[in-house]
Coordinates of C-alpha atoms in Angstrom, one line a residue:
Chain A
M197 CA -75.0 123.0 -8.1
K198 CA -72.7 121.6 -10.7
A199 CA -69.1 120.5 -9.9
A200 CA -66.1 122.4 -11.2
P201 CA -64.2 120.7 -13.9
F202 CA -61.8 118.0 -13.2
D203 CA -59.9 115.2 -14.5
Y204 CA -60.8 111.6 -13.7
V205 CA -58.6 108.6 -13.5
R206 CA -59.5 105.1 -12.7
V207 CA -56.2 104.2 -10.8
S208 CA -55.0 100.4 -11.3
S209 CA -52.2 100.5 -8.7
L210 CA -50.9 102.2 -5.6
D211 CA -47.8 103.2 -7.6
E212 CA -50.0 105.0 -10.0
L213 CA -52.1 106.6 -7.3
G214 CA -48.9 107.7 -5.6
E215 CA -47.5 109.2 -8.5
L216 CA -50.9 111.2 -9.5
A217 CA -51.1 112.2 -5.9
A218 CA -47.5 113.7 -5.6
A219 CA -48.0 115.4 -8.9
Y220 CA -51.3 117.0 -8.2
G221 CA -50.6 117.6 -4.5
D222 CA -54.0 118.9 -2.7
D223 CA -55.7 119.2 -5.9
A224 CA -55.9 115.4 -5.9
Q225 CA -58.8 113.8 -4.5
V226 CA -59.6 109.8 -3.9
I227 CA -63.1 108.9 -4.7
A228 CA -64.6 105.5 -3.3
G229 CA -68.5 105.5 -3.0
G230 CA -68.7 109.3 -3.4
Q231 CA -71.6 109.8 -1.3
S232 CA -70.0 112.7 0.7
L233 CA -67.5 113.8 -1.8
V234 CA -69.9 114.1 -4.9
P235 CA -72.5 116.5 -2.8
A236 CA -69.4 118.5 -1.6
M237 CA -68.2 119.0 -5.2
A238 CA -71.8 119.7 -6.4
M239 CA -71.9 122.8 -3.6
R240 CA -68.2 123.4 -4.6
M241 CA -67.0 123.1 -0.9
A242 CA -64.6 120.5 -2.6
R243 CA -62.9 121.6 -6.1
P244 CA -60.5 118.9 -6.7
K245 CA -58.6 119.2 -10.1
L246 CA -58.1 115.3 -10.2
L247 CA -60.6 112.5 -8.9
L248 CA -58.6 109.1 -8.4
D249 CA -61.1 106.6 -8.6
L250 CA -60.5 103.3 -6.6
C251 CA -63.2 101.3 -8.0
D252 CA -60.7 99.4 -10.4
L253 CA -58.0 98.5 -7.6
P254 CA -58.0 94.8 -7.1
G255 CA -58.5 93.4 -3.6
L256 CA -60.4 96.1 -1.7
A257 CA -63.8 94.5 -1.6
D258 CA -63.7 91.4 0.1
I259 CA -64.9 90.3 3.7
R260 CA -62.8 87.5 5.3
L261 CA -61.9 86.0 8.4
T262 CA -58.1 86.2 9.2
P263 CA -56.1 85.2 12.2
D264 CA -56.0 88.9 13.3
G265 CA -59.8 89.1 13.1
L266 CA -62.5 89.9 10.6
E267 CA -61.0 91.8 7.8
I268 CA -63.1 94.1 5.5
G269 CA -61.9 95.5 2.5
A270 CA -62.2 99.5 2.2
M271 CA -64.4 99.2 -0.9
V272 CA -67.0 96.9 0.7
R273 CA -70.1 99.0 0.5
Y274 CA -72.7 99.4 3.4
F275 CA -75.3 97.1 1.8
E276 CA -72.6 94.4 1.6
L277 CA -71.8 94.9 5.2
A278 CA -75.6 94.5 6.2
G279 CA -76.0 91.4 4.3
S280 CA -72.8 89.5 5.3
P281 CA -73.2 86.7 7.5
L282 CA -69.5 86.9 8.4
V283 CA -70.2 90.3 9.7
A284 CA -73.3 89.4 11.6
T285 CA -71.5 86.7 13.5
H286 CA -68.0 88.4 14.1
A287 CA -68.9 92.0 14.4
P288 CA -72.6 92.2 15.0
L289 CA -72.3 96.0 16.0
V290 CA -71.3 96.8 12.4
S291 CA -74.5 95.0 11.2
T292 CA -76.6 96.9 13.5
A293 CA -75.0 100.2 12.7
V294 CA -75.6 100.1 8.8
P295 CA -79.5 100.8 9.0
L296 CA -78.7 104.1 10.8
I297 CA -76.5 105.3 8.0
A298 CA -78.4 107.6 5.6
H299 CA -80.8 105.8 3.3
E300 CA -81.0 102.6 1.3
A301 CA -80.0 104.3 -1.9
I302 CA -76.7 105.8 -0.3
R303 CA -75.9 102.5 1.4
S304 CA -76.0 100.9 -2.1
R305 CA -72.9 103.1 -2.9
G306 CA -71.2 104.3 0.2
T307 CA -68.1 102.2 1.3
L308 CA -66.7 101.5 4.9
G309 CA -63.3 102.8 3.8
G310 CA -64.4 106.0 2.1
N311 CA -66.4 106.7 5.3
L312 CA -63.5 106.4 7.8
A313 CA -61.1 108.4 5.5
H314 CA -63.7 111.3 5.3
A315 CA -63.9 111.1 9.1
D316 CA -67.1 113.1 9.3
P317 CA -67.4 113.8 13.2
A318 CA -71.3 113.0 13.1
S319 CA -70.8 109.6 11.1
E320 CA -71.6 106.3 12.9
M321 CA -68.8 104.2 11.7
P322 CA -65.8 106.0 13.0
A323 CA -67.4 105.3 16.7
V324 CA -68.2 101.6 15.6
M325 CA -64.4 101.3 14.9
L326 CA -63.4 102.9 18.2
A327 CA -65.8 100.7 20.3
L328 CA -64.7 97.5 18.5
G329 CA -61.0 98.3 18.7
A330 CA -60.5 98.4 14.9
V331 CA -57.2 98.5 13.1
I332 CA -57.2 100.4 10.1
T333 CA -54.4 99.3 7.3
V334 CA -53.4 102.2 4.9
A335 CA -51.2 101.8 1.9
G336 CA -49.3 103.8 -0.3
S337 CA -46.5 103.3 -2.8
T338 CA -43.9 103.3 -0.1
G339 CA -45.8 100.3 1.8
A340 CA -48.4 99.8 4.4
R341 CA -49.2 100.8 8.0
R342 CA -51.5 99.5 10.5
I343 CA -53.2 102.2 12.4
P344 CA -55.3 101.5 15.7
A345 CA -58.7 103.5 15.1
A346 CA -58.1 105.3 18.3
E347 CA -55.0 106.9 16.5
F348 CA -56.7 107.4 13.1
F349 CA -59.0 110.0 13.7
I350 CA -57.4 113.5 14.4
G351 CA -60.2 115.9 13.6
T352 CA -63.1 117.1 11.5
Y353 CA -62.6 115.5 8.2
E354 CA -58.8 115.0 9.3
T355 CA -57.2 111.5 9.9
A356 CA -53.7 110.0 9.9
L357 CA -53.7 109.3 6.3
R358 CA -50.6 110.8 4.2
A359 CA -50.9 112.2 0.8
G360 CA -50.8 109.2 -1.7
E361 CA -52.1 107.0 1.0
I362 CA -55.5 105.1 1.1
I363 CA -57.1 102.6 3.4
T364 CA -57.0 99.3 2.2
A365 CA -58.6 97.3 4.8
I366 CA -60.2 97.3 8.2
T367 CA -59.5 94.6 10.9
L368 CA -61.9 94.0 13.5
P369 CA -61.0 91.6 16.7
V370 CA -63.7 89.0 16.3
A371 CA -66.7 89.4 19.0
L372 CA -65.8 87.7 22.3
A373 CA -68.2 85.4 24.1
G374 CA -69.8 87.6 26.9
R375 CA -69.6 90.8 24.8
R376 CA -72.6 92.8 24.4
V377 CA -72.8 95.7 21.7
A378 CA -75.3 98.5 20.9
I379 CA -75.4 101.6 18.9
D380 CA -77.9 104.3 18.9
E381 CA -78.3 108.0 18.1
V382 CA -80.7 110.9 18.5
V383 CA -81.9 112.3 15.0
R384 CA -84.6 114.5 14.0
R385 CA -85.5 112.3 11.0
S386 CA -84.4 108.7 10.0
G387 CA -81.4 108.8 8.0
D388 CA -80.3 112.4 9.2
Y389 CA -76.9 113.1 10.8
A390 CA -77.0 112.4 14.4
A391 CA -77.6 115.1 17.0
V392 CA -75.8 113.0 19.3
G393 CA -74.8 109.2 19.0
A394 CA -73.0 106.4 20.9
A395 CA -71.6 103.0 20.2
F396 CA -70.8 100.7 23.0
A397 CA -69.2 97.3 23.5
I398 CA -69.1 95.9 26.9
D399 CA -67.4 92.6 28.0
L400 CA -68.8 90.5 30.8
E401 CA -67.1 87.6 32.6
G402 CA -70.0 85.8 34.2
E403 CA -72.0 88.7 35.8
T404 CA -69.1 91.2 36.1
V405 CA -68.4 93.9 33.5
T406 CA -64.6 93.4 32.7
G407 CA -64.3 95.8 29.8
A408 CA -66.2 98.5 28.3
R409 CA -65.4 100.8 25.1
L410 CA -68.0 103.7 25.1
A411 CA -67.7 105.4 22.0
F412 CA -69.5 108.7 21.1
F413 CA -70.2 110.6 17.8
A414 CA -71.6 114.0 16.9
V415 CA -70.2 115.4 20.1
C416 CA -67.0 117.0 19.0
D417 CA -64.5 117.2 16.2
R418 CA -64.3 113.4 15.9
A419 CA -65.5 110.2 17.5
V420 CA -64.2 109.7 20.8
L421 CA -63.8 107.0 23.5
A422 CA -65.1 107.8 27.1
H423 CA -62.2 106.2 28.8
K424 CA -63.2 107.2 32.4
A425 CA -66.8 106.6 32.1
A426 CA -65.7 103.2 30.9
A427 CA -63.5 102.8 33.9
A428 CA -66.5 103.5 36.2
L429 CA -68.4 100.9 34.7
C430 CA -65.8 98.0 34.9
G431 CA -66.2 95.8 37.9
Q432 CA -69.9 96.6 38.1
R433 CA -72.3 93.5 38.3
L434 CA -75.1 92.9 35.9
G435 CA -78.4 93.7 37.1
E436 CA -77.0 95.8 39.9
I437 CA -75.6 98.5 37.6
D438 CA -75.3 102.0 38.9
P439 CA -75.2 104.5 35.8
A440 CA -74.5 107.5 38.0
P441 CA -70.8 107.3 38.3
V442 CA -70.6 106.4 34.8
L443 CA -72.5 109.3 33.6
A444 CA -70.7 111.8 35.9
A445 CA -67.3 110.6 34.5
L446 CA -68.9 110.9 31.1
A447 CA -69.8 114.6 31.8
Q448 CA -66.4 115.2 33.1
E449 CA -64.4 113.9 30.2
I450 CA -66.6 114.7 27.1
A451 CA -67.6 118.5 26.6
P452 CA -69.8 118.4 23.4
V453 CA -69.4 121.3 21.0
A454 CA -72.4 122.9 19.3
D455 CA -73.2 122.2 15.7
L456 CA -75.5 124.0 13.2
H457 CA -78.5 122.7 14.8
N458 CA -77.9 121.7 18.3
R459 CA -76.5 123.9 21.3
A460 CA -73.5 122.4 23.4
E461 CA -76.0 122.2 26.3
T462 CA -78.6 120.4 24.2
K463 CA -75.8 117.9 23.2
R464 CA -74.6 117.6 26.7
H465 CA -78.0 116.6 27.8
L466 CA -78.8 114.1 25.0
M467 CA -75.3 112.5 25.4
K468 CA -76.1 111.6 29.0
V469 CA -79.7 110.5 28.0
L470 CA -78.4 108.3 25.3
A471 CA -75.7 106.9 27.4
G472 CA -78.1 106.0 30.0
R473 CA -80.5 104.4 27.8
L474 CA -77.8 102.2 26.1
L475 CA -76.4 100.9 29.5
Q476 CA -80.1 100.1 30.5
R477 CA -80.5 98.2 27.2
L478 CA -77.2 96.3 27.5
L479 CA -77.0 95.7 31.1
S480 CA -80.3 95.5 32.7
G481 CA -79.8 91.7 33.4
E482 CA -81.4 90.2 30.0
K483 CA -79.2 87.6 28.3
S484 CA -79.2 89.0 24.9
T485 CA -76.0 89.6 23.4
H486 CA -77.0 91.8 20.4
G487 CA -77.7 95.3 20.8
Chain B
M121 CA -66.2 124.1 -22.8
D122 CA -65.4 120.9 -21.1
S123 CA -63.8 118.1 -23.0
L124 CA -65.9 115.1 -23.8
F125 CA -65.0 111.6 -23.0
P126 CA -66.7 108.3 -24.2
V127 CA -68.6 106.3 -21.6
T128 CA -69.9 102.7 -22.2
L129 CA -72.5 101.4 -20.1
T130 CA -75.6 99.2 -20.1
L131 CA -78.5 101.3 -20.3
N132 CA -82.0 99.6 -19.7
G133 CA -80.5 96.6 -21.0
V134 CA -78.7 97.9 -24.0
I135 CA -75.0 98.7 -24.3
A136 CA -74.4 102.1 -25.2
T137 CA -71.5 104.4 -25.6
H138 CA -71.9 108.3 -25.1
E139 CA -69.8 111.4 -25.0
V140 CA -69.9 113.0 -21.6
S141 CA -67.7 115.8 -19.6
Q142 CA -66.0 114.2 -16.6
R143 CA -68.3 116.5 -14.2
T144 CA -71.8 115.4 -15.6
T145 CA -73.5 113.7 -13.2
L146 CA -75.4 110.4 -14.1
A147 CA -78.6 112.3 -13.6
D148 CA -77.8 115.2 -15.9
F149 CA -76.4 112.5 -18.5
L150 CA -79.4 110.5 -18.3
R151 CA -81.8 113.3 -19.1
Q152 CA -79.7 115.8 -21.1
T153 CA -77.3 113.4 -23.1
V154 CA -79.6 110.6 -23.5
G155 CA -83.2 112.1 -23.2
L156 CA -84.5 109.9 -20.5
T157 CA -86.6 112.3 -18.5
A158 CA -88.2 109.7 -16.0
T159 CA -85.2 110.4 -13.8
H160 CA -85.8 113.8 -12.1
V161 CA -83.1 116.3 -10.7
G162 CA -84.4 117.8 -7.7
C163 CA -81.7 118.8 -4.8
E164 CA -78.6 117.8 -6.8
H165 CA -76.9 116.8 -3.6
G166 CA -78.4 113.2 -2.6
V167 CA -81.0 114.5 -0.2
C168 CA -84.5 114.5 -2.2
G169 CA -84.2 111.0 -4.0
A170 CA -85.9 112.3 -7.0
C171 CA -83.0 111.1 -9.2
T172 CA -83.0 107.5 -7.8
V173 CA -82.2 105.0 -10.5
F174 CA -80.6 101.3 -10.3
V175 CA -77.0 100.9 -10.4
D176 CA -75.8 97.2 -10.8
G177 CA -79.3 96.3 -9.6
R178 CA -79.6 98.4 -6.7
I179 CA -81.2 101.9 -6.0
A180 CA -78.8 104.7 -5.9
R181 CA -78.6 108.5 -6.3
A182 CA -78.0 109.4 -10.1
C183 CA -77.0 112.8 -8.7
L184 CA -74.1 111.4 -6.3
M185 CA -72.4 109.6 -9.3
F186 CA -70.5 111.2 -12.2
A187 CA -71.6 109.6 -15.6
I188 CA -68.1 108.6 -16.0
Q189 CA -68.1 106.3 -13.1
A190 CA -70.8 104.5 -14.8
E191 CA -68.4 103.1 -17.2
G192 CA -69.1 99.5 -17.5
R193 CA -72.0 99.5 -15.0
D194 CA -75.7 98.3 -15.6
I195 CA -78.0 101.4 -15.2
R196 CA -81.7 101.0 -15.2
T197 CA -84.2 104.0 -15.0
L198 CA -87.9 103.9 -14.8
E199 CA -88.1 103.7 -18.6
G200 CA -86.2 100.3 -18.3
F201 CA -89.1 99.0 -16.2
A202 CA -91.8 99.1 -18.9
G203 CA -93.4 95.6 -18.9
D204 CA -92.1 94.9 -15.3
R205 CA -95.0 93.3 -13.5
R206 CA -93.9 94.7 -10.0
M207 CA -93.6 98.2 -11.5
E208 CA -96.7 98.1 -13.3
V209 CA -98.6 97.1 -10.1
L210 CA -96.8 99.9 -8.1
Q211 CA -97.7 102.5 -10.7
R212 CA -101.5 101.5 -10.9
H213 CA -101.8 101.5 -7.0
F214 CA -99.9 105.1 -6.9
H215 CA -102.5 106.2 -9.5
E216 CA -105.5 104.6 -7.6
R217 CA -104.6 106.0 -4.2
N218 CA -103.4 109.5 -5.6
A219 CA -100.2 108.9 -4.4
L220 CA -98.9 112.0 -6.3
Q221 CA -99.8 115.5 -7.4
C222 CA -97.1 117.1 -9.0
G223 CA -95.4 113.9 -9.7
F224 CA -91.9 115.2 -9.4
C225 CA -90.9 112.6 -6.5
T226 CA -92.9 109.8 -8.2
S227 CA -90.0 108.1 -10.1
G228 CA -87.8 107.9 -7.2
M229 CA -90.5 106.8 -4.9
L230 CA -91.4 103.8 -7.5
A231 CA -87.9 102.9 -7.7
T232 CA -87.3 102.7 -4.0
A233 CA -90.6 100.9 -3.5
H234 CA -89.7 98.4 -6.3
Q235 CA -86.5 97.5 -4.5
L236 CA -88.3 97.3 -1.1
L237 CA -90.9 94.8 -2.5
E238 CA -88.1 92.7 -4.2
G239 CA -86.3 92.0 -0.9
S240 CA -89.3 92.2 1.5
P241 CA -92.5 91.3 -0.5
D242 CA -94.7 91.7 2.6
P243 CA -93.4 94.7 4.4
S244 CA -95.0 96.3 7.5
R245 CA -96.1 99.9 7.4
E246 CA -93.1 100.8 9.4
E247 CA -91.0 99.0 6.9
V248 CA -92.4 100.9 4.1
R249 CA -91.9 104.1 6.0
E250 CA -88.4 103.5 6.7
S251 CA -87.6 102.3 3.2
L252 CA -89.2 105.5 1.5
S253 CA -87.6 107.9 4.3
G254 CA -85.0 108.8 1.9
N255 CA -87.3 110.2 -0.8
F256 CA -88.8 113.5 -0.2
C257 CA -92.5 114.4 -1.3
R258 CA -93.4 118.1 -0.9
C259 CA -97.1 118.1 -1.8
T260 CA -98.9 114.8 -1.5
G261 CA -97.7 113.7 1.9
Y262 CA -96.6 110.4 2.5
H263 CA -99.8 108.4 3.8
A264 CA -101.1 107.7 0.3
I265 CA -97.7 106.8 -1.1
V266 CA -97.3 104.2 1.8
D267 CA -100.8 103.0 1.3
A268 CA -100.0 102.4 -2.5
T269 CA -97.1 100.5 -1.8
L270 CA -98.8 98.2 0.7
D271 CA -101.6 97.9 -1.7
A272 CA -99.3 96.8 -4.5
A273 CA -97.4 94.4 -2.2
A274 CA -100.9 92.8 -1.3
E275 CA -101.8 92.5 -5.0
L276 CA -98.3 90.8 -5.9
N277 CA -98.6 88.5 -3.1
A278 CA -102.1 87.6 -4.0
A279 CA -100.9 86.9 -7.5
T280 CA -98.1 84.7 -6.4
V281 CA -100.5 82.7 -4.6
A282 CA -102.9 82.5 -7.6
P283 CA -101.2 82.9 -10.8
E284 CA -104.4 83.0 -13.0
A285 CA -105.3 86.4 -11.4
E286 CA -106.3 89.1 -13.5
P287 CA -103.3 90.5 -15.5
A288 CA -102.2 94.2 -15.2
C289 CA -103.9 96.4 -17.6

């Protein structure tokens, strides 16, 4: 359980990162908080020859309100997200999601950017990004790109990041009045990877659902949005919600895949139970805006 | 043989420089290079919590950091809590409640409980359970550990109200 030998560089600029990434190719690996990478290296599932540590790169650790929305630096750690009044006000779904992630000691080190770049299909934050319509800014020595979350996650541990690029920031549209959000997951033990999870953001005008983004995680090779289920929810009225067409659409558009612990059949059942539970919680008619 | 590189960090309040190989974890560094053996190495992949230490004032897994990443950081192990009132009260109640048998998980439990009581001085039983859920114990069971943490919180709170209370032995 010891990592294979590697070289280690604290990069000080994107140019330096780009040069080293180009020289080492697939043998270079960026490290942020390291809470997924280091165990993978200990088990030798990852054997990078060069670790590129981002901890000294300036400008990646701020949370600030911009005209585009709430901008969260890629190196912001989970405990900072949890304690941020800006996040609680403008992206309450993120604040609600953090306690579901692993344990306190992991949340001291793990970063939002590292989590998204890792793209674990059972992880909470990619689904939260989909539910909130996040835009992920990536940058390398050749410049920056802004990628909608829905186009960022490609597959298991696979993203739209190119060699030599890192995530620099995540921009979340600020929460609208009338938005209700919730996240929940089915886990065997607190802090475990989810068997199935869901993050919902639902917009209301008066009593009517006018928009819904229903994201699921730990169901297939990446976090996914259930577009048809969301469409079946739109137009329904608070207090008279009929979950049946929503759940039927969901069963048709997402076919969960088995993992090490759960059969596809189990996940299909849990996905439906969880979706029903979140709809009930968000739309039963109570006036709460925070899930 | 791996090459060695210098790492300078604050360790239990003292700035120190040591030579480490790049792949040495912070946990192995603390135990083998420095000789601070309160930090235990259990699972070596971030699951069991036995190696929990403080990094820049917050609990973290010492097996999920390479020592070289600790360059410039403030690291505090259980040894660095000698004389710390909250830690001493926790330790005494762990003892009184039989909150350990083999003791392997205890350092990590104490570190986690210490951070919990710092941020949440009067936690509910459920909060304590949630907080300690990232620390595995394979022999004592968790009830005594939760009891001890709650007892420590009660004593620390009583001490806050009445500062002339009996000092820790």
